[in-house]
PDB file of C-alpha atoms in Angstrom:
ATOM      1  CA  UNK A   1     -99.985 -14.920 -44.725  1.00 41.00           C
ATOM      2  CA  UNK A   2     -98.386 -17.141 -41.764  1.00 41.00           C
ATOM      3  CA  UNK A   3     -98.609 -13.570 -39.845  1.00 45.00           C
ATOM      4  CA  UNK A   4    -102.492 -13.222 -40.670  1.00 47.00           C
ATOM      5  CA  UNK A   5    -103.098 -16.722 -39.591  1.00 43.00           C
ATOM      6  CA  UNK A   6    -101.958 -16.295 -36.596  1.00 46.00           C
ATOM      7  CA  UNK A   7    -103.138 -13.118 -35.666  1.00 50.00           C
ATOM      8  CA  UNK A   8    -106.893 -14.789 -36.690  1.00 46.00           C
ATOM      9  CA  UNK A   9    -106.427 -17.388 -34.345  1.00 41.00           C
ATOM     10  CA  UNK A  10    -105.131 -15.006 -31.431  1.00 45.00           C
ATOM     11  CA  UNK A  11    -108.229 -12.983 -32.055  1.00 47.00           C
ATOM     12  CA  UNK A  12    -110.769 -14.184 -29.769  1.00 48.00           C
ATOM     13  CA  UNK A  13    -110.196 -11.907 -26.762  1.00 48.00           C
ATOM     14  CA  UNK A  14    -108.156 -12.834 -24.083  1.00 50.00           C
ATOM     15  CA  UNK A  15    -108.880 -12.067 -20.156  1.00 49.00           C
ATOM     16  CA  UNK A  16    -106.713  -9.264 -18.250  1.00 48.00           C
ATOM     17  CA  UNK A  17    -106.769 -10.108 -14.131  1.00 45.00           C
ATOM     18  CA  UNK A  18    -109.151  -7.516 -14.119  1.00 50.00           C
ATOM     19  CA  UNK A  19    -111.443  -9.714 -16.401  1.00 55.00           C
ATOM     20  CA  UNK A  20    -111.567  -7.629 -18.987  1.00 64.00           C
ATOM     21  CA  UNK A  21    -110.921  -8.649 -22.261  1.00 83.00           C
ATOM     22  CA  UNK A  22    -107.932  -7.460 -24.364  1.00 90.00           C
ATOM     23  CA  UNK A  23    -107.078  -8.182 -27.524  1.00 93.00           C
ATOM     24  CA  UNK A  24    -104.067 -10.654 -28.386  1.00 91.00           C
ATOM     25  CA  UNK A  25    -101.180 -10.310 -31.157  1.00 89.00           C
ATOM     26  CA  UNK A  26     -98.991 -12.972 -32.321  1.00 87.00           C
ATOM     27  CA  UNK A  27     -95.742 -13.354 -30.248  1.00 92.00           C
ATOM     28  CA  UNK A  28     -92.939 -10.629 -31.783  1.00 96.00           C
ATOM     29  CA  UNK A  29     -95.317  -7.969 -32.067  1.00 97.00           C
ATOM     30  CA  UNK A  30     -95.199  -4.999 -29.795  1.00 97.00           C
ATOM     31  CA  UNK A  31     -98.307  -2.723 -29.227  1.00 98.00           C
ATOM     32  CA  UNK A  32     -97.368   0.712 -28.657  1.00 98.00           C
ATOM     33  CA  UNK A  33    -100.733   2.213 -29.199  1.00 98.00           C
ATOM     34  CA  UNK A  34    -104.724   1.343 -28.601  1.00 98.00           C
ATOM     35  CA  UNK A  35    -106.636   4.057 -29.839  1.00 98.00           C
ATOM     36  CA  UNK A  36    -110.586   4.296 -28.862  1.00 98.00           C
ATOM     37  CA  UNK A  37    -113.120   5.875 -31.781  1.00 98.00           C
ATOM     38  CA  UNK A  38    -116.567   7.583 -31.602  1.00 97.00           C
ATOM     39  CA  UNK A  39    -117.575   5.251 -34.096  1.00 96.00           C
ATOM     40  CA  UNK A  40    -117.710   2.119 -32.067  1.00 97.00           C
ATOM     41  CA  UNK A  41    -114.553   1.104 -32.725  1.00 98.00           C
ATOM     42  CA  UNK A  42    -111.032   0.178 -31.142  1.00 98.00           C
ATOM     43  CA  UNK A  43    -107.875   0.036 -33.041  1.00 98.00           C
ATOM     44  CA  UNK A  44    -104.298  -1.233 -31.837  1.00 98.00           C
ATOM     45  CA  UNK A  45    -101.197  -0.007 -33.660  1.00 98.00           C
ATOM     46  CA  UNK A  46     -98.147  -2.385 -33.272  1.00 98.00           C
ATOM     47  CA  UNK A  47     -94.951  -3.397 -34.878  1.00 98.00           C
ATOM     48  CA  UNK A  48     -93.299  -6.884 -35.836  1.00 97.00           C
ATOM     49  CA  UNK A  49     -89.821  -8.798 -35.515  1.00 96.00           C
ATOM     50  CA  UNK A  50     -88.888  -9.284 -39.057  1.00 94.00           C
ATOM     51  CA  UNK A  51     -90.892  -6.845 -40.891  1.00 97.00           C
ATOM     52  CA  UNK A  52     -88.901  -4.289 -43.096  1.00 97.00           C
ATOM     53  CA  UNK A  53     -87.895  -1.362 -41.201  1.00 97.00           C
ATOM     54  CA  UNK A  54     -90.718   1.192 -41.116  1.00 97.00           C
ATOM     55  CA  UNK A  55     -93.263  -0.785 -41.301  1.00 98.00           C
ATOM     56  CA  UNK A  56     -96.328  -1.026 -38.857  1.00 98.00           C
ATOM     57  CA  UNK A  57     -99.246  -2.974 -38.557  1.00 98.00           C
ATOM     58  CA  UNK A  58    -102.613  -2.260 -37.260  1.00 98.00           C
ATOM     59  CA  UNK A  59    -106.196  -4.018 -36.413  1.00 97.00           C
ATOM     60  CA  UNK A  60    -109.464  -2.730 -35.538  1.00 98.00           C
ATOM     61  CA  UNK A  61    -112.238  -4.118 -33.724  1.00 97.00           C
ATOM     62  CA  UNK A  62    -116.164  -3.768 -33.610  1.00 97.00           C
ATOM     63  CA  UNK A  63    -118.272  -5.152 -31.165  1.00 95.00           C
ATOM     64  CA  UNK A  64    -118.343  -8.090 -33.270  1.00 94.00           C
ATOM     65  CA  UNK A  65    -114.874  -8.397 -33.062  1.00 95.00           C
ATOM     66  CA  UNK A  66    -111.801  -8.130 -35.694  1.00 96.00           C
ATOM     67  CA  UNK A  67    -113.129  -6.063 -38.799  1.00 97.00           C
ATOM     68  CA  UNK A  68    -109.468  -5.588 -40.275  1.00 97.00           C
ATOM     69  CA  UNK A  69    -106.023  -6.358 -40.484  1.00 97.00           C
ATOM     70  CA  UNK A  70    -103.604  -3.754 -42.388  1.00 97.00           C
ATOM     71  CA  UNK A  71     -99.738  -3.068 -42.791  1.00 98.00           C
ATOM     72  CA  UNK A  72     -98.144  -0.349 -43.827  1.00 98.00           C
ATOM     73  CA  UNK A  73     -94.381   0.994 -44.882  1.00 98.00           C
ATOM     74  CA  UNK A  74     -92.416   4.070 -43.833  1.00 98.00           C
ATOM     75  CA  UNK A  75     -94.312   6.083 -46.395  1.00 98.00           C
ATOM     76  CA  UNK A  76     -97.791   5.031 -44.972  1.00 98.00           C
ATOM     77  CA  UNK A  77     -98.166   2.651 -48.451  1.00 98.00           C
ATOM     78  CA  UNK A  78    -100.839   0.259 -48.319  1.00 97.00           C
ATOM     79  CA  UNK A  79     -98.873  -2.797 -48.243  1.00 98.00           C
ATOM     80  CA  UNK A  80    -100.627  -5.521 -47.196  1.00 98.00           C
ATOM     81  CA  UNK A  81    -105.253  -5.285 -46.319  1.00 98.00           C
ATOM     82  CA  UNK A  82    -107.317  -7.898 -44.795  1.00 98.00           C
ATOM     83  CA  UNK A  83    -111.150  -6.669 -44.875  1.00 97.00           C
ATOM     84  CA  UNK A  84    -113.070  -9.483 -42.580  1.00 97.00           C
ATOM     85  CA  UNK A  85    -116.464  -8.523 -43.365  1.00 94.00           C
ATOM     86  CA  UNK A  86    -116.022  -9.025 -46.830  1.00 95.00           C
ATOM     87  CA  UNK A  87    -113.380 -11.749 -46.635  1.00 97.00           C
ATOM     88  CA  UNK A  88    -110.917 -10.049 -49.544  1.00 96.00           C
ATOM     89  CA  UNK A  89    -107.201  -9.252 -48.894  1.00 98.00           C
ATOM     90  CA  UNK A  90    -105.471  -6.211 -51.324  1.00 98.00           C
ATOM     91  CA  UNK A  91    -101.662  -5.984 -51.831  1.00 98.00           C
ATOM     92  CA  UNK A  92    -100.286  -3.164 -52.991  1.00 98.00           C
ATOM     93  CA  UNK A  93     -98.523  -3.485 -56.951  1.00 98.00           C
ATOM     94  CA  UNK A  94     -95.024  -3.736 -56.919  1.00 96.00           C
ATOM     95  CA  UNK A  95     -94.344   0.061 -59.196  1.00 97.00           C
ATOM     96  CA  UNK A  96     -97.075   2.100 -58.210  1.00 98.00           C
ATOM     97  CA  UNK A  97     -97.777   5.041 -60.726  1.00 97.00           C
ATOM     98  CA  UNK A  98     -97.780   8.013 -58.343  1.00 98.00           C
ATOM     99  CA  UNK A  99     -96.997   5.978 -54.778  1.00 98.00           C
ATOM    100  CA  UNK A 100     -98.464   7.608 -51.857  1.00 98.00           C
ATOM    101  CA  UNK A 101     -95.301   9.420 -49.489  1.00 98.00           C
ATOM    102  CA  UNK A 102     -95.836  10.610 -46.218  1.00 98.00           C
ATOM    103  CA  UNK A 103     -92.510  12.268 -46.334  1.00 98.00           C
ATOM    104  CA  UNK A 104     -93.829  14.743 -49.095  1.00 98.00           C
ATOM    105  CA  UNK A 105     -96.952  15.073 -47.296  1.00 98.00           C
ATOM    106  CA  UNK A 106     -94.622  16.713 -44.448  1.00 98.00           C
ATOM    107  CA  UNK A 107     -92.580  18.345 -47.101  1.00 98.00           C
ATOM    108  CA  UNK A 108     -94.801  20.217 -49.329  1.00 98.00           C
ATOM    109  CA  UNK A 109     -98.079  19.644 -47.552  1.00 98.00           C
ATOM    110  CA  UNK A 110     -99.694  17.760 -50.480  1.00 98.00           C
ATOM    111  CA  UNK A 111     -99.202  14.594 -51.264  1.00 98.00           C
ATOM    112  CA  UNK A 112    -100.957  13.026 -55.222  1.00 98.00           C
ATOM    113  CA  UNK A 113    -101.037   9.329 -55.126  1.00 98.00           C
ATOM    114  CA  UNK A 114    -102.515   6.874 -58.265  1.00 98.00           C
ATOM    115  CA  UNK A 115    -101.508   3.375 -57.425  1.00 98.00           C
ATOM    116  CA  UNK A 116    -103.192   0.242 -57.523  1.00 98.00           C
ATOM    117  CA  UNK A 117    -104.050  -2.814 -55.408  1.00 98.00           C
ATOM    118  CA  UNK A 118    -104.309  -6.487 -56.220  1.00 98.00           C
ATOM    119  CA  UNK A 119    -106.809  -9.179 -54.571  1.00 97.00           C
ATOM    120  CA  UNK A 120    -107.234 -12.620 -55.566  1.00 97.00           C
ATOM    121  CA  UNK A 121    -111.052 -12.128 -54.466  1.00 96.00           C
ATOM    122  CA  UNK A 122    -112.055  -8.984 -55.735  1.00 95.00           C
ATOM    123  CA  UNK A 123    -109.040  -8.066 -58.702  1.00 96.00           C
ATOM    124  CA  UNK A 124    -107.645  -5.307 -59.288  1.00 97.00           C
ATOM    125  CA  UNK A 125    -108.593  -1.482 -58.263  1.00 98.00           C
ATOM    126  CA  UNK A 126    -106.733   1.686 -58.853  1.00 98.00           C
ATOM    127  CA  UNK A 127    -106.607   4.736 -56.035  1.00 98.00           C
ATOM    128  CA  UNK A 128    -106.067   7.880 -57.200  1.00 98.00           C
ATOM    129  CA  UNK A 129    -106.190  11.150 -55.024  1.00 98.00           C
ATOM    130  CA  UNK A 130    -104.846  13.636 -52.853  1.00 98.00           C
ATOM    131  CA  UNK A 131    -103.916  14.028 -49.485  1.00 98.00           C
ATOM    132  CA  UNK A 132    -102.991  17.989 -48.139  1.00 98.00           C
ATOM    133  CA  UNK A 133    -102.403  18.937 -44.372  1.00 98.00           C
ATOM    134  CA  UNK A 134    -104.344  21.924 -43.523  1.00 98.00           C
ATOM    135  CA  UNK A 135    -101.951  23.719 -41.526  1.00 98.00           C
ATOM    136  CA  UNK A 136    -104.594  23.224 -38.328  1.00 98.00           C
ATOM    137  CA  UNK A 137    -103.197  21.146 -35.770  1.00 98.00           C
ATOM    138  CA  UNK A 138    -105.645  19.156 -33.045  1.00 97.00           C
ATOM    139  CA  UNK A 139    -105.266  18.131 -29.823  1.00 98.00           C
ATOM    140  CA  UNK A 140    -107.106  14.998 -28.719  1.00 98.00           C
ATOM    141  CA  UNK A 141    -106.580  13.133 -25.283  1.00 98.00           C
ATOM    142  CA  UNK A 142    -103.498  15.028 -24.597  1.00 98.00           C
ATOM    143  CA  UNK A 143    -102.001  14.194 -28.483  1.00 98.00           C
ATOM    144  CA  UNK A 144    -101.357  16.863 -30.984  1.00 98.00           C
ATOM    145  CA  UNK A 145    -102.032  15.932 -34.348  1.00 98.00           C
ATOM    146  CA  UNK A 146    -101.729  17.214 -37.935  1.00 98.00           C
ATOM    147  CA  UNK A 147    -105.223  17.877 -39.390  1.00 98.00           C
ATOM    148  CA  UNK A 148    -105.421  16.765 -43.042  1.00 98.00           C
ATOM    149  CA  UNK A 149    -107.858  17.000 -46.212  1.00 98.00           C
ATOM    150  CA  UNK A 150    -108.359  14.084 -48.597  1.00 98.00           C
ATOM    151  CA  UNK A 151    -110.008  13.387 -51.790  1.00 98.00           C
ATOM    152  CA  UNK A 152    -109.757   9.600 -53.082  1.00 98.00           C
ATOM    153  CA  UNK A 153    -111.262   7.632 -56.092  1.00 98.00           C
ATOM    154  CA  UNK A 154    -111.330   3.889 -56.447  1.00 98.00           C
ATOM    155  CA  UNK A 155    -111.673   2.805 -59.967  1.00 98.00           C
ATOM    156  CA  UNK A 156    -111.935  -0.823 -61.551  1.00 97.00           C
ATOM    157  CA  UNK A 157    -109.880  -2.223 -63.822  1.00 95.00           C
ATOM    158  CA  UNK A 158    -112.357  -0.603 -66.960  1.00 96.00           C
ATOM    159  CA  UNK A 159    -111.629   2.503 -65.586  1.00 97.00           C
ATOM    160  CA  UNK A 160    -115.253   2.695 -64.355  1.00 97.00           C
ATOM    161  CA  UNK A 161    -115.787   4.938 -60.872  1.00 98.00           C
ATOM    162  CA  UNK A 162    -116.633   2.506 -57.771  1.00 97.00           C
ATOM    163  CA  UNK A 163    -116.405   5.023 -55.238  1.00 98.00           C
ATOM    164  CA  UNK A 164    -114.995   8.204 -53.714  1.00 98.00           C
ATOM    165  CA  UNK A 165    -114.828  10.106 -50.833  1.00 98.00           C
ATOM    166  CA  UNK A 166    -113.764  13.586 -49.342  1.00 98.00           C
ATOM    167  CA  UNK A 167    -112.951  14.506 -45.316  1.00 98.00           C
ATOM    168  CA  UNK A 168    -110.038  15.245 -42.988  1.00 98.00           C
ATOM    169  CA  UNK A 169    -108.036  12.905 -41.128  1.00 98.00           C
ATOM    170  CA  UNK A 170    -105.281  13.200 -38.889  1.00 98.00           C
ATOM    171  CA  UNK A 171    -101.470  12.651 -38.975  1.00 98.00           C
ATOM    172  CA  UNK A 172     -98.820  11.737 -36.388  1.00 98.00           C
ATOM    173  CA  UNK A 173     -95.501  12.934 -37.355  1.00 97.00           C
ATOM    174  CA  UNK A 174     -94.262  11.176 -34.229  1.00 97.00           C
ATOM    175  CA  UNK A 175     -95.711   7.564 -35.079  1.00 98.00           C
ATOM    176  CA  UNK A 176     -95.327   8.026 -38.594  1.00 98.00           C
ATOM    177  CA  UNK A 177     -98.933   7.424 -39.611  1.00 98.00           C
ATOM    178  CA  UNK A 178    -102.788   8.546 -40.045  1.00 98.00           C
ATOM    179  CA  UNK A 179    -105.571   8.240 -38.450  1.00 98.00           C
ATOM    180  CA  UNK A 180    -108.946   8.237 -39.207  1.00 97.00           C
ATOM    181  CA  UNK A 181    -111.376  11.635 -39.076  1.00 98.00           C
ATOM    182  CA  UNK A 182    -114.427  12.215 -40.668  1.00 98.00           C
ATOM    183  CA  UNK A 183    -115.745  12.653 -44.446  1.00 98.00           C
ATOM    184  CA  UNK A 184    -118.624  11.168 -47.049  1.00 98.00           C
ATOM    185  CA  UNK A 185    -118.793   8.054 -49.362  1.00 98.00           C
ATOM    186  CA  UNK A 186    -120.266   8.266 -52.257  1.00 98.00           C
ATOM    187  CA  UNK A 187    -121.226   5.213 -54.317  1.00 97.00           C
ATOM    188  CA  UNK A 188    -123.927   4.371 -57.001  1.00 96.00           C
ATOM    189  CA  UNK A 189    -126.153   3.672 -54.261  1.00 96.00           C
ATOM    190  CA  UNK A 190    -125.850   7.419 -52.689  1.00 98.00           C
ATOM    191  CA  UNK A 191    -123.620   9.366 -50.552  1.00 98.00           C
ATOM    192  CA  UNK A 192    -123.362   8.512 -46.792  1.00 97.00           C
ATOM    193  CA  UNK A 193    -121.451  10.209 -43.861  1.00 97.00           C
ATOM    194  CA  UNK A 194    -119.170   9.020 -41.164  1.00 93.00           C
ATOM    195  CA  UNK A 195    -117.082  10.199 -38.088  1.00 96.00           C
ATOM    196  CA  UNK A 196    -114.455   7.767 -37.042  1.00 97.00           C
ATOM    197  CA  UNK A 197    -112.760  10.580 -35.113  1.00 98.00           C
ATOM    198  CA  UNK A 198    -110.244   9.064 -32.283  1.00 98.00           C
ATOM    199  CA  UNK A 199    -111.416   9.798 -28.690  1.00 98.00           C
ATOM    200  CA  UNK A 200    -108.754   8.156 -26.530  1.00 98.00           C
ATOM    201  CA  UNK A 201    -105.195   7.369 -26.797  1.00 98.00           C
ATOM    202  CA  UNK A 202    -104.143   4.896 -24.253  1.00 98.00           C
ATOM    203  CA  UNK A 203    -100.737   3.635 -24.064  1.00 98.00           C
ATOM    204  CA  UNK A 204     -98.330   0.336 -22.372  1.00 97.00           C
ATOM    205  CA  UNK A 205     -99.693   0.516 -18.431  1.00 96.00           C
ATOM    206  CA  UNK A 206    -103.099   2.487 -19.019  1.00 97.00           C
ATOM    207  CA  UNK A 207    -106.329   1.250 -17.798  1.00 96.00           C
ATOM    208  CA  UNK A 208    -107.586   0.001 -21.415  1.00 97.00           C
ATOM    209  CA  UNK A 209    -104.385  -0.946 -23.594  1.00 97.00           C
ATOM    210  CA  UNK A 210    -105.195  -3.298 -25.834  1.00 97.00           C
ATOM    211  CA  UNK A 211    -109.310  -3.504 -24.444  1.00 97.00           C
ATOM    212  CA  UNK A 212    -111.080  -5.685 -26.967  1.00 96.00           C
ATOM    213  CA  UNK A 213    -113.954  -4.057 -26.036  1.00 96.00           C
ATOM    214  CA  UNK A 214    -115.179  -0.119 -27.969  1.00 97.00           C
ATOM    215  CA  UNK A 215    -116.419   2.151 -25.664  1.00 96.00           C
ATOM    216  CA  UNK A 216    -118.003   5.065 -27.881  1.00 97.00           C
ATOM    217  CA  UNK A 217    -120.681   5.819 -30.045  1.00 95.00           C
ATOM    218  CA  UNK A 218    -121.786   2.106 -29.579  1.00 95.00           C
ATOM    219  CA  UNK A 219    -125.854   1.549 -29.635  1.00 82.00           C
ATOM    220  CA  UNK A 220    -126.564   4.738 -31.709  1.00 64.00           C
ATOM    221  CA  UNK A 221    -129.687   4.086 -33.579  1.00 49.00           C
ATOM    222  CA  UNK A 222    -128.557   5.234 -37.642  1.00 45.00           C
ATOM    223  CA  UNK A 223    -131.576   6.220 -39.675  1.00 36.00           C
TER     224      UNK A 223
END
């Protein structure tokens, strides 16, 4: 949690000489990766001195600022959440059921995962689902990715449904991770859409690494 505290505190935006504002991480942390999305967002993708090998953090920002703080493994586990809005961190359980593998998403191109995660504000809540690459690969911003279906369900510790969701996301079998595409919610309150599709990839010397600051989809009226 020392990590978290410090990244909190470095997250007020900083100033580049060209006075824009960029987003800090603590010191031992190397950004390889700022990644604009339509949905009026901006993620950086970075990794730490001292973490396990294969590991890899990541934070994304809204206009507001810092929305969320995650870590995962070599397998793309959830190891570690922090959700701002809502205040509640998840860990993930020490002998997951069915843990989530990256490396048999690449081998058989599906990939059944039914773990669980544990937060001291919200308890417990199982994940179970799928993840499947559809053979289709995308090119955004000059990066080929790995187009992907999923199908998740988070349960409570009764067993009763909380939410799921269906879509497609996107895989880098370079960086070892996924990123975010598009899909539906559905909760007891109805089932809602959203498109948090990457638009830019911007890397160590481009004109908007680590920008505080989204740049698309921001100021869309939502009905």
């Amino acid at each position: 949690m020392r990590y978290l505290a410090a990244l909190l505190c470095l997250a007020g935006p900083a100033t580049a000489q060209s006075g824009a504002p960029v987003f800090s991480v603590p010191g031992g942390c190397d950004v390889y990766l700022t990644v604009q999305i339509e949905s009026c967002s901006v993620s950086h993708y970075f990794t730490c001195e001292g973490d396990p090998a294969g590991h890899q953090r990541s934070v994304r920002l809204d206009e507001q600022g810092l929305t969320y703080v995650g870590e995962i493994d070599g397998e793309t586990q959830w190891i570690n959440s922090f959700h701002v809005v809502t205040g509640h961190r998840e860990r993930l359980e020490s002998e997951p059921v069915e843990p989530a593998s990256f490396s048999e998403l690449l081998e058989k191109g599906i990939d059944d995962f039914d773990f669980r995660t544990l937060s001291d504000e919200i308890g417990e809540t199982r994940y179970v689902g799928q993840d499947t690459l559809t053979g289709r690969q995308i090119t955004i911003d000059g990066v080929t990715l790995d187009e992907t279906t999923y199908d998740i369900t988070a349960y409570d510790p009764a067993g009763n449904e909380i939410w799921s969701a269906q879509g497609n996301e996107f895989i880098s079998r370079e960086w070892n991770r996924f990123f975010p595409g598009t899909g539906t919610v559905t909760t007891s309150g109805g089932t809602t859409a959203r498109s948090d599709r990457p638009v830019e990839f911007i890397f160590p010397g481009e004109p908007g690494f680590l920008s505080s600051q989204p740049k698309h989809g921001c100021g869309i009226a939502v009905s």
